[in-house]
mmCIF file of C-alpha atoms in Angstrom:
data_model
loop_
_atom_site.group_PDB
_atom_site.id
_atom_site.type_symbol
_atom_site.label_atom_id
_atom_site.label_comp_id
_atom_site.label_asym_id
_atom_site.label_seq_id
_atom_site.Cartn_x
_atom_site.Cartn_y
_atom_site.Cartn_z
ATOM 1 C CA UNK A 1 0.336 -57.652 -22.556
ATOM 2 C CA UNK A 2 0.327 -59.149 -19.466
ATOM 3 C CA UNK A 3 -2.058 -58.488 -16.559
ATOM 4 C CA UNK A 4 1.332 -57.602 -14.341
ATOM 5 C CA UNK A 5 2.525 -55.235 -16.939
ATOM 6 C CA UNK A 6 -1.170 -53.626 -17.348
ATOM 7 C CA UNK A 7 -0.656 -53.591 -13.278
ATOM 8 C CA UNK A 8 2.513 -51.600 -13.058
ATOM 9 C CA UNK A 9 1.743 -49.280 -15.595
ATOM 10 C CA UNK A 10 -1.505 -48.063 -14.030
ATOM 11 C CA UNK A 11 0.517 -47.737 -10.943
ATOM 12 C CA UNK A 12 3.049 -46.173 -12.530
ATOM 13 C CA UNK A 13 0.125 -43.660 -13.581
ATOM 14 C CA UNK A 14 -1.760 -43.531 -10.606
ATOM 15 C CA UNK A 15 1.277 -42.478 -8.498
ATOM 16 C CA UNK A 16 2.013 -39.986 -11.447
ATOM 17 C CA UNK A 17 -1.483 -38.027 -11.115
ATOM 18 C CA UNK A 18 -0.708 -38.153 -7.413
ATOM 19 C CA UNK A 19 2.247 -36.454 -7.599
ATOM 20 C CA UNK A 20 1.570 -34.350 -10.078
ATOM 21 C CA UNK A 21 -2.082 -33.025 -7.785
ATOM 22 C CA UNK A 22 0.097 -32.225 -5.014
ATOM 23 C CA UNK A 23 2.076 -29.973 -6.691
ATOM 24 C CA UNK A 24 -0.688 -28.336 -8.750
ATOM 25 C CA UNK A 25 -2.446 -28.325 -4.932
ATOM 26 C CA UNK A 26 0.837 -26.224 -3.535
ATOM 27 C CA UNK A 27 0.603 -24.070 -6.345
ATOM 28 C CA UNK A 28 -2.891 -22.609 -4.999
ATOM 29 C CA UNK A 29 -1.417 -21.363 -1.810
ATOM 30 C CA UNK A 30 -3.400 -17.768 -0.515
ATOM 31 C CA UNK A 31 -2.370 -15.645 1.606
ATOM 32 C CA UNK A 32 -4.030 -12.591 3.704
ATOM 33 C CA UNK A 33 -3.007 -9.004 4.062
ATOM 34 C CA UNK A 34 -3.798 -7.434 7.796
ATOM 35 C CA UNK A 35 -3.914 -4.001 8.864
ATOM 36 C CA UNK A 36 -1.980 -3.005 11.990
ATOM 37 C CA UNK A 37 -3.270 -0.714 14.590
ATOM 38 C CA UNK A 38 -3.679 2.959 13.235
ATOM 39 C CA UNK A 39 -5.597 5.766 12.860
ATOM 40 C CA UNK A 40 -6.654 8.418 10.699
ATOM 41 C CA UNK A 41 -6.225 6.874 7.171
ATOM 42 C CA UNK A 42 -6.744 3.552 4.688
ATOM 43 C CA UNK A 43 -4.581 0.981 3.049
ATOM 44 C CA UNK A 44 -5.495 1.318 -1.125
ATOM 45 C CA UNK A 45 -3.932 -2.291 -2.134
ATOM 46 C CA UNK A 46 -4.245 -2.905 -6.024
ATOM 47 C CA UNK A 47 -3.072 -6.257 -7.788
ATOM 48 C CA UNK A 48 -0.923 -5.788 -10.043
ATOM 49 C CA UNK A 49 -1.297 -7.744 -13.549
ATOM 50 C CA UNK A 50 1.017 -9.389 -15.717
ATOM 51 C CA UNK A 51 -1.031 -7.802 -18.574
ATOM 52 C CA UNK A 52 -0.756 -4.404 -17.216
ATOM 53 C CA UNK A 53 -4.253 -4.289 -16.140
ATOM 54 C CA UNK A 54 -4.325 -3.211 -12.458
ATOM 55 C CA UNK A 55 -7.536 -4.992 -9.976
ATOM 56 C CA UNK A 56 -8.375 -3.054 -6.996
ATOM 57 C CA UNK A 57 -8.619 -5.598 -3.923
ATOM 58 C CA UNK A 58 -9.815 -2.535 -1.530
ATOM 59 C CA UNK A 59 -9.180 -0.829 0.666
ATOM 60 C CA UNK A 60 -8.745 -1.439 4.441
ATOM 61 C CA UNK A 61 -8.671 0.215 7.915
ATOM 62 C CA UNK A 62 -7.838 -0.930 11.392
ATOM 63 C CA UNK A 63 -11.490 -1.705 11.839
ATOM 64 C CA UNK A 64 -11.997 -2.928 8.312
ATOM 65 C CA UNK A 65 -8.491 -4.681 8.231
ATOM 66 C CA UNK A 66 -7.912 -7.783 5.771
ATOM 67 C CA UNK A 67 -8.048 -8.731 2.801
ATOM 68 C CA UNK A 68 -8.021 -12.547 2.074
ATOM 69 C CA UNK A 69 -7.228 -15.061 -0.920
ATOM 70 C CA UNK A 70 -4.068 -13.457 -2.251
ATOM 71 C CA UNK A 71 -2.516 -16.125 -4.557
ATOM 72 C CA UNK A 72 1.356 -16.707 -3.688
ATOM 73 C CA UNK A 73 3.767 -15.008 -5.436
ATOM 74 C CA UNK A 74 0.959 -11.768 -6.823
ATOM 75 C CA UNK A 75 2.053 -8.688 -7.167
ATOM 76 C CA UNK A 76 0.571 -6.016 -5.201
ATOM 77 C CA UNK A 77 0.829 -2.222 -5.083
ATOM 78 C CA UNK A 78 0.324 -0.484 -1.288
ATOM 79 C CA UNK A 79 -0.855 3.194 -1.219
ATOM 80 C CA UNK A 80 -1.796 4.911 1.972
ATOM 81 C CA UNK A 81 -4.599 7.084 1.795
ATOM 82 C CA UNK A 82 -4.500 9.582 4.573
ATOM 83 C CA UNK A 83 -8.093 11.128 5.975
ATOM 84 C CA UNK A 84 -8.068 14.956 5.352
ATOM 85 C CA UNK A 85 -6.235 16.955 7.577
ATOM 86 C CA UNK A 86 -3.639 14.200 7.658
ATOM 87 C CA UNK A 87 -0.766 12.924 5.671
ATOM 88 C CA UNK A 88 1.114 9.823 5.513
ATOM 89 C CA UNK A 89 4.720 9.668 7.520
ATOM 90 C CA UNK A 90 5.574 6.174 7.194
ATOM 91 C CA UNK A 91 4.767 2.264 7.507
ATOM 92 C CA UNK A 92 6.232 -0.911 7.978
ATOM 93 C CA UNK A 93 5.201 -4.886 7.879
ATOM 94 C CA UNK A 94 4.972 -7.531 10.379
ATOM 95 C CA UNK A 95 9.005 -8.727 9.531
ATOM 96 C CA UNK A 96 9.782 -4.506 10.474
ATOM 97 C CA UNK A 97 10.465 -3.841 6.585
ATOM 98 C CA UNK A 98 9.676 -0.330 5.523
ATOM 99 C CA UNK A 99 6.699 0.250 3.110
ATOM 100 C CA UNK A 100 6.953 3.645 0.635
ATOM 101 C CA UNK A 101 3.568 5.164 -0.781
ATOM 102 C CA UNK A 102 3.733 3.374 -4.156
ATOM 103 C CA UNK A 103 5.606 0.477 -3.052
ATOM 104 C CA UNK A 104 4.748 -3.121 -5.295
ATOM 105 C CA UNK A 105 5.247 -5.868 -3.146
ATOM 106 C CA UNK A 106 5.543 -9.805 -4.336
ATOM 107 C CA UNK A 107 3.319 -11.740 -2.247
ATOM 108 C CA UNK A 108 4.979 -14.818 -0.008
ATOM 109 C CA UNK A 109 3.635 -14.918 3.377
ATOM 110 C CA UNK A 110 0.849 -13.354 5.367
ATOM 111 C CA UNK A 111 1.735 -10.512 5.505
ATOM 112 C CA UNK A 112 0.518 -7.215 8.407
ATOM 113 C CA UNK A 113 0.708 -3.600 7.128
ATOM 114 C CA UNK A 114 1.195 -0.739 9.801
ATOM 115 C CA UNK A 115 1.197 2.449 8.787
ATOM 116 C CA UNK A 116 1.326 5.984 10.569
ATOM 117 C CA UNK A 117 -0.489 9.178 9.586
ATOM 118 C CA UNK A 118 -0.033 12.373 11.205
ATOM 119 C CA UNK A 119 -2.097 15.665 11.433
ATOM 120 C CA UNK A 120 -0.436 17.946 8.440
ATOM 121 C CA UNK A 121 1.616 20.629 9.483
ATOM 122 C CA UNK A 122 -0.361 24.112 8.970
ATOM 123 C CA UNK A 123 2.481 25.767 6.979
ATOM 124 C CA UNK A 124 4.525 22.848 6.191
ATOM 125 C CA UNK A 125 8.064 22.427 6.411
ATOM 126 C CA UNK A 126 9.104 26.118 4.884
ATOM 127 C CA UNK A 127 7.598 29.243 5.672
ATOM 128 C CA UNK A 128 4.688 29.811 2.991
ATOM 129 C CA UNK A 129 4.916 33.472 3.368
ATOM 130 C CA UNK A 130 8.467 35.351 4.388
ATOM 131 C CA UNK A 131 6.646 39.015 5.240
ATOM 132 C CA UNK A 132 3.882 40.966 4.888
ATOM 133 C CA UNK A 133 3.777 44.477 3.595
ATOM 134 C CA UNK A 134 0.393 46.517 3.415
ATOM 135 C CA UNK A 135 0.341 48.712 0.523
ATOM 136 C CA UNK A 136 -3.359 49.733 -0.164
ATOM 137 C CA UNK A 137 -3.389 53.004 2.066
ATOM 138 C CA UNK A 138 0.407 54.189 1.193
ATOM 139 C CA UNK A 139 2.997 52.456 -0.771
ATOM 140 C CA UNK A 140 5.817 54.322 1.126
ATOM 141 C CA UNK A 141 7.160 55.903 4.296
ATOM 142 C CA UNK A 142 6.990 59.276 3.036
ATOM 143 C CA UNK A 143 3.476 59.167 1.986
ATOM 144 C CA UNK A 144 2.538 57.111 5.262
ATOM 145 C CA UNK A 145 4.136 60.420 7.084
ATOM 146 C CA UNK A 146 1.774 62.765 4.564
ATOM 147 C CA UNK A 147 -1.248 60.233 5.323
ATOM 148 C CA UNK A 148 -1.168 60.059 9.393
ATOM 149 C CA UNK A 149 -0.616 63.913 9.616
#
């Protein structure tokens, strides 16, 4: 072999790795997760493996609110924890997207979580009780009549 054949395939080699390191280089793109502004609760986010093995990455507050180095494309499941004496009403990202409790979501941008948490409603939505009826003293209205004379 000739010294120019030696030549252009190193070249040809050199300009192979190249190409071939940039693209490994964009496959290690990260990404961050944000909390918006709220109160009153936490963001649970869990990473969701192919091997069905679950990693907690944390949870996060407004104070407390990111969570770095999340590889592109990873699968992540959002729960909202609400502080007691709350409960969770809804949330949405930084696009306006709405986020469920539960929701997995497939990491491609940064991405900012807002959620909202409300103080729970003392007897919820239906009535917990209908009536009352005191029975102890006299089961009846003829024996109430009998009692109070």
């Amino acid at each position: 072999m000739t010294v120019k054949k030696i030549s252009k395939i190193l070249t040809f080699i050199l300009v192979l790795a190249m190409v071939l390191g940039t693209v490994a280089m964009a496959d290690g793109v990260e990404y961050t997760i944000t909390a918006g502004t709220f109160t009153n609760g936490s963001i649970s986010l869990t990473l969701v493996g192919n091997d069905g093995k679950d990693t907690s990455l944390g949870n996060i507050t407004a104070t407390d609110g990111k969570i770095e180095n999340i590889a592109k494309d990873s699968k992540v499941k959002v729960v909202f924890v609400p502080n007691p004496g709350y409960e969770f009403l809804r949330a949405s990202d930084n696009t306006g997207k709405t986020i469920k409790d539960g929701d997995v979501l497939t990491i491609t941008d940064n991405l900012t979580i807002t959620p909202v948490f409300a103080p729970k409603a003392s007897l919820g939505s239906t009535a917990a009780v209908n009536s009352y009826t005191l029975q102890a003293i006299c089961p009846s209205a003829y024996y109430w009549q009998q009692y109070k004379a």
